Amino acid sequence: MKYLSTRGLPQKKSFCDILLEGLAPDGGLYLPEHYPQVDAHELKRLEEVFFKEGYAALAFNILSLFIDDIPANDLRALCEKTYTEAVFGTPQIAPVRALNEGLFIQALSNGPTLAFKDMAMQMLGNLFEYELNRKGQELNILGATSGDTGSAAEYAMRGKKGIRVFMTSPNGRMSPFQQAQMFSLLDDNIFNIAIEGVFDDCQDIVKAVSNDLPFKKQLKIGTVNSINWARLLAQVVYYFAGYFQARKMSPREHISFAVPSGNFGNVCAAHVARMMGLPLHRLVVATNENNVLDEFFKTGVYRVRSSSDTHETSSPSMDISKASNFERFIFDLLARNGALTSQLFSKDIDAKGYFDLSAHESFKSIEQQFGFSSGTSTHQNRLDTIKQVFEAYHEIIDPHTADGVKVAQECTQDNEVMVVLETALPIKFASTITEALGVEPSRPKAFEGIEALPKRVVVMPANVQQVKDFLIDHVR
Ligand SMILES: *Cc1c(COP(=O)(O)O)cnc(C)c1O
């Protein structure tokens, strides 16, 4: 399997070549040159693998369709090391439960940081360690986080050989629980840098450091952001696992997914699964007030927001001004026309701040051909949905999952099961739960008292040179 760029770069690469890379050299995102096809017979086999051998075996079977430069035995061992009950809390890893006949929830947030990003990041940590060791290299990951991504990256990379993580975050702006989760990691290879500023300041610093190419090369700096193909690939697996479970639990004709979405990484994996032939009826994109994606699916116009036009919401992990993985879907929508994709994302967006596909033939059949539809929710919708789910089903869901449930309930058809992805546990966003219900969500045992643990973090002004100096001091 070879990988190509969404912007048409002629050179193709193998999986391990792009594993440690971010963007392609032409600014595009990597995708496989074709999607491996799973026919009815193969689907049956994968279902048996999942129910008889478990999630890790399913992951190996799916990943091996896309990875041909890691020996099969090694890849299988990496999957088995990643997807364990000890790390993900249940033997099923991503169990599906029914709230009612048409509304199911798939739990993706029982990993170490209680958010779905662990599902892929844990695999990435093991793949990185394996590949760096094989190449005899080191990698220093520099990132910016407002919460979930940074902690998932740190928990995935802690103690890994050849890897250090330098994670910037806005000082004092994450929830106390999120701060405790990150700053209580005392591993030698994890460095928390709290920047006196907002999230954008952290991102600007990371960009400035990464744009200094000689410095980046000399200090072997890389990233683990959501555009990394291996992360997306690992997410494909839980759509298969979710489909198999839902199919077994329900006599309804169609299985669909509703996905709380920000950067379009999670739901892009659903798109890949569907392109492989997994019979997913619809893919429902649920956004919060930052409804860039809902606007596109309703109007054909993709309009990037300015930072002053980006809202701070009570589902903060979906607060985006643009959806960084969206280019992958547009490339497929446009029948993989790299020149046109490049025109839209590098020229039109830069010149006008938007592109418009409303008149394009492919947009008119977007739902029939690709299954996509969408919806938006507001803060009040989240509060109402959390309350309604609590009263009807005696369950507490987190605000991001509530975005998904709200949009799912609006559009689920009689012959359809909507599987909503549970992307975080409510304890991470306790203040919104208290606002909705007047009670605090319960806390998993392992997290009791984490706010009182010793912390390792340095506070710094929003100054690029100081961050660079810190890197120099700690890389040697
Ligand atoms: C990251 C995140 C999302 C959004 O996922 P994307 O891949 O960016 O669309 C939703 N919910 C939670 C809890 C997250 O951490």
mmCIF file of N, CA and C and ligand atoms in Angstrom, residues 109 113-118 147-149 152 178 226 231-232 235 238 259-269 285-286 293 315-320 322-325 398-401 403 421-425 428-429, ligand 1:
data_model
loop_
_atom_site.group_PDB
_atom_site.id
_atom_site.type_symbol
_atom_site.label_atom_id
_atom_site.label_comp_id
_atom_site.label_asym_id
_atom_site.label_seq_id
_atom_site.Cartn_x
_atom_site.Cartn_y
_atom_site.Cartn_z
ATOM 1 N N SER A 109 -14.191 6.158 25.671
ATOM 2 C CA SER A 109 -13.489 7.054 26.584
ATOM 3 C C SER A 109 -13.160 6.394 27.916
ATOM 4 N N THR A 113 -6.897 8.711 29.619
ATOM 5 C CA THR A 113 -7.252 10.122 29.829
ATOM 6 C C THR A 113 -8.752 10.359 29.712
ATOM 7 N N LEU A 114 -9.520 9.298 29.612
ATOM 8 C CA LEU A 114 -10.988 9.375 29.602
ATOM 9 C C LEU A 114 -11.552 10.162 28.423
ATOM 10 N N ALA A 115 -10.849 10.153 27.297
ATOM 11 C CA ALA A 115 -11.399 10.732 26.073
ATOM 12 C C ALA A 115 -11.000 9.853 24.886
ATOM 13 N N PHE A 116 -11.754 9.961 23.787
ATOM 14 C CA PHE A 116 -11.578 8.996 22.689
ATOM 15 C C PHE A 116 -10.201 9.070 22.054
ATOM 16 N N LYS A 117 -9.483 10.174 22.245
ATOM 17 C CA LYS A 117 -8.188 10.303 21.591
ATOM 18 C C LYS A 117 -7.207 9.207 22.023
ATOM 19 N N ASP A 118 -7.426 8.636 23.206
ATOM 20 C CA ASP A 118 -6.587 7.505 23.629
ATOM 21 C C ASP A 118 -6.663 6.328 22.654
ATOM 22 N N GLY A 147 -6.419 20.728 26.142
ATOM 23 C CA GLY A 147 -6.943 19.703 27.044
ATOM 24 C C GLY A 147 -6.708 18.284 26.573
ATOM 25 N N ASP A 148 -7.634 17.745 25.751
ATOM 26 C CA ASP A 148 -7.651 16.305 25.493
ATOM 27 C C ASP A 148 -6.461 15.781 24.696
ATOM 28 N N THR A 149 -6.048 16.519 23.665
ATOM 29 C CA THR A 149 -4.989 15.995 22.796
ATOM 30 C C THR A 149 -3.672 15.862 23.550
ATOM 31 N N ALA A 152 -3.702 13.002 26.084
ATOM 32 C CA ALA A 152 -3.673 11.697 25.394
ATOM 33 C C ALA A 152 -2.272 11.418 24.850
ATOM 34 N N GLN A 178 -8.248 18.332 34.144
ATOM 35 C CA GLN A 178 -7.332 18.177 33.006
ATOM 36 C C GLN A 178 -5.907 18.579 33.383
ATOM 37 N N SER A 226 -3.860 15.918 14.834
ATOM 38 C CA SER A 226 -4.915 15.015 14.367
ATOM 39 C C SER A 226 -4.828 14.700 12.884
ATOM 40 N N ARG A 231 -3.050 7.895 13.234
ATOM 41 C CA ARG A 231 -4.121 8.128 14.210
ATOM 42 C C ARG A 231 -5.476 7.867 13.579
ATOM 43 N N LEU A 232 -5.644 8.415 12.376
ATOM 44 C CA LEU A 232 -6.925 8.227 11.699
ATOM 45 C C LEU A 232 -7.189 6.752 11.423
ATOM 46 N N GLN A 235 -8.444 4.757 14.280
ATOM 47 C CA GLN A 235 -9.848 5.045 14.587
ATOM 48 C C GLN A 235 -10.820 4.259 13.710
ATOM 49 N N TYR A 238 -12.632 1.067 15.397
ATOM 50 C CA TYR A 238 -13.804 1.042 16.279
ATOM 51 C C TYR A 238 -15.123 1.218 15.539
ATOM 52 N N VAL A 259 -21.432 11.513 15.210
ATOM 53 C CA VAL A 259 -20.074 11.738 15.716
ATOM 54 C C VAL A 259 -19.881 13.195 16.141
ATOM 55 N N PRO A 260 -19.648 13.432 17.440
ATOM 56 C CA PRO A 260 -19.304 14.786 17.894
ATOM 57 C C PRO A 260 -18.011 15.229 17.212
ATOM 58 N N SER A 261 -18.057 16.317 16.447
ATOM 59 C CA SER A 261 -16.940 16.608 15.542
ATOM 60 C C SER A 261 -16.355 18.001 15.733
ATOM 61 N N GLY A 262 -15.032 18.057 15.587
ATOM 62 C CA GLY A 262 -14.321 19.323 15.614
ATOM 63 C C GLY A 262 -13.433 19.394 14.389
ATOM 64 N N ASN A 263 -12.289 18.721 14.478
ATOM 65 C CA ASN A 263 -11.342 18.717 13.371
ATOM 66 C C ASN A 263 -11.639 17.683 12.290
ATOM 67 N N PHE A 264 -12.758 16.993 12.382
ATOM 68 C CA PHE A 264 -13.182 16.028 11.370
ATOM 69 C C PHE A 264 -12.283 14.794 11.338
ATOM 70 N N GLY A 265 -11.498 14.565 12.419
ATOM 71 C CA GLY A 265 -10.629 13.394 12.441
ATOM 72 C C GLY A 265 -11.418 12.137 12.734
ATOM 73 N N ASN A 266 -12.253 12.197 13.756
ATOM 74 C CA ASN A 266 -13.012 11.036 14.160
ATOM 75 C C ASN A 266 -13.945 10.569 13.033
ATOM 76 N N VAL A 267 -14.754 11.487 12.525
ATOM 77 C CA VAL A 267 -15.742 11.085 11.515
ATOM 78 C C VAL A 267 -15.078 10.794 10.166
ATOM 79 N N CYS A 268 -13.873 11.304 9.947
ATOM 80 C CA CYS A 268 -13.151 10.962 8.712
ATOM 81 C C CYS A 268 -12.785 9.471 8.711
ATOM 82 N N ALA A 269 -12.530 8.935 9.904
ATOM 83 C CA ALA A 269 -12.262 7.496 10.003
ATOM 84 C C ALA A 269 -13.516 6.696 9.653
ATOM 85 N N VAL A 285 -22.643 14.234 11.250
ATOM 86 C CA VAL A 285 -21.619 15.096 11.834
ATOM 87 C C VAL A 285 -22.312 16.052 12.814
ATOM 88 N N ALA A 286 -21.958 15.951 14.098
ATOM 89 C CA ALA A 286 -22.570 16.822 15.111
ATOM 90 C C ALA A 286 -21.557 17.869 15.548
ATOM 91 N N LEU A 293 -18.582 22.792 9.893
ATOM 92 C CA LEU A 293 -18.897 21.575 9.134
ATOM 93 C C LEU A 293 -20.389 21.456 8.847
ATOM 94 N N SER A 315 -18.451 22.477 25.082
ATOM 95 C CA SER A 315 -17.834 21.252 24.546
ATOM 96 C C SER A 315 -16.513 21.680 23.891
ATOM 97 N N PRO A 316 -15.536 22.040 24.733
ATOM 98 C CA PRO A 316 -14.349 22.774 24.273
ATOM 99 C C PRO A 316 -13.465 22.014 23.301
ATOM 100 N N SER A 317 -13.520 20.677 23.320
ATOM 101 C CA SER A 317 -12.647 19.922 22.412
ATOM 102 C C SER A 317 -13.159 19.951 20.975
ATOM 103 N N MET A 318 -14.279 20.623 20.766
ATOM 104 C CA MET A 318 -14.814 20.798 19.409
ATOM 105 C C MET A 318 -14.790 22.257 18.986
ATOM 106 N N ASP A 319 -14.046 23.089 19.725
ATOM 107 C CA ASP A 319 -13.976 24.512 19.394
ATOM 108 C C ASP A 319 -12.887 24.759 18.365
ATOM 109 N N ILE A 320 -13.276 24.748 17.106
ATOM 110 C CA ILE A 320 -12.293 24.877 16.027
ATOM 111 C C ILE A 320 -12.700 26.026 15.101
ATOM 112 N N LYS A 322 -11.277 25.933 11.865
ATOM 113 C CA LYS A 322 -11.317 25.164 10.614
ATOM 114 C C LYS A 322 -11.132 23.702 10.979
ATOM 115 N N ALA A 323 -11.567 22.812 10.104
ATOM 116 C CA ALA A 323 -11.517 21.381 10.418
ATOM 117 C C ALA A 323 -10.320 20.768 9.702
ATOM 118 N N SER A 324 -9.237 20.521 10.465
ATOM 119 C CA SER A 324 -7.962 20.238 9.803
ATOM 120 C C SER A 324 -7.928 18.940 8.991
ATOM 121 N N ASN A 325 -8.853 18.011 9.219
ATOM 122 C CA ASN A 325 -8.862 16.784 8.421
ATOM 123 C C ASN A 325 -9.825 16.823 7.236
ATOM 124 N N ASP A 398 -21.235 13.190 28.804
ATOM 125 C CA ASP A 398 -20.435 14.416 28.826
ATOM 126 C C ASP A 398 -20.989 15.390 27.776
ATOM 127 N N PRO A 399 -20.584 16.657 27.817
ATOM 128 C CA PRO A 399 -21.154 17.657 26.902
ATOM 129 C C PRO A 399 -20.890 17.366 25.415
ATOM 130 N N HIS A 400 -19.746 16.758 25.075
ATOM 131 C CA HIS A 400 -19.475 16.450 23.661
ATOM 132 C C HIS A 400 -20.395 15.341 23.180
ATOM 133 N N THR A 401 -20.538 14.312 24.020
ATOM 134 C CA THR A 401 -21.447 13.218 23.684
ATOM 135 C C THR A 401 -22.871 13.764 23.570
ATOM 136 N N ASP A 403 -23.733 16.677 22.457
ATOM 137 C CA ASP A 403 -23.863 17.248 21.111
ATOM 138 C C ASP A 403 -24.283 16.154 20.125
ATOM 139 N N LEU A 421 -21.124 8.249 19.304
ATOM 140 C CA LEU A 421 -19.824 7.992 19.921
ATOM 141 C C LEU A 421 -19.690 8.795 21.205
ATOM 142 N N GLU A 422 -19.381 8.091 22.285
ATOM 143 C CA GLU A 422 -19.115 8.761 23.561
ATOM 144 C C GLU A 422 -17.645 9.159 23.546
ATOM 145 N N THR A 423 -17.378 10.465 23.363
ATOM 146 C CA THR A 423 -15.989 10.874 23.131
ATOM 147 C C THR A 423 -15.253 11.281 24.403
ATOM 148 N N ALA A 424 -15.971 11.461 25.513
ATOM 149 C CA ALA A 424 -15.284 11.735 26.787
ATOM 150 C C ALA A 424 -16.187 11.300 27.935
ATOM 151 N N LEU A 425 -15.617 11.128 29.101
ATOM 152 C CA LEU A 425 -16.416 10.852 30.291
ATOM 153 C C LEU A 425 -16.787 12.175 30.967
ATOM 154 N N LYS A 428 -14.586 14.774 33.217
ATOM 155 C CA LYS A 428 -13.646 15.751 32.661
ATOM 156 C C LYS A 428 -14.265 17.136 32.548
ATOM 157 N N PHE A 429 -15.582 17.183 32.506
ATOM 158 C CA PHE A 429 -16.270 18.464 32.306
ATOM 159 C C PHE A 429 -17.330 18.656 33.381
HETATM 160 C C1 LIG B 1 -11.077 15.761 20.016
HETATM 161 C C2 LIG B 1 -12.441 15.599 20.545
HETATM 162 C C3 LIG B 1 -13.582 15.713 19.716
HETATM 163 C C4 LIG B 1 -13.488 16.092 18.258
HETATM 164 O O1 LIG B 1 -12.884 15.124 17.452
HETATM 165 P P1 LIG B 1 -12.356 15.495 15.997
HETATM 166 O O2 LIG B 1 -11.589 14.328 15.554
HETATM 167 O O3 LIG B 1 -11.494 16.718 16.173
HETATM 168 O O4 LIG B 1 -13.547 15.775 15.142
HETATM 169 C C5 LIG B 1 -14.823 15.478 20.287
HETATM 170 N N1 LIG B 1 -14.960 15.190 21.586
HETATM 171 C C6 LIG B 1 -13.896 15.079 22.415
HETATM 172 C C7 LIG B 1 -14.125 14.776 23.841
HETATM 173 C C8 LIG B 1 -12.604 15.275 21.925
HETATM 174 O O5 LIG B 1 -11.543 15.168 22.751
#
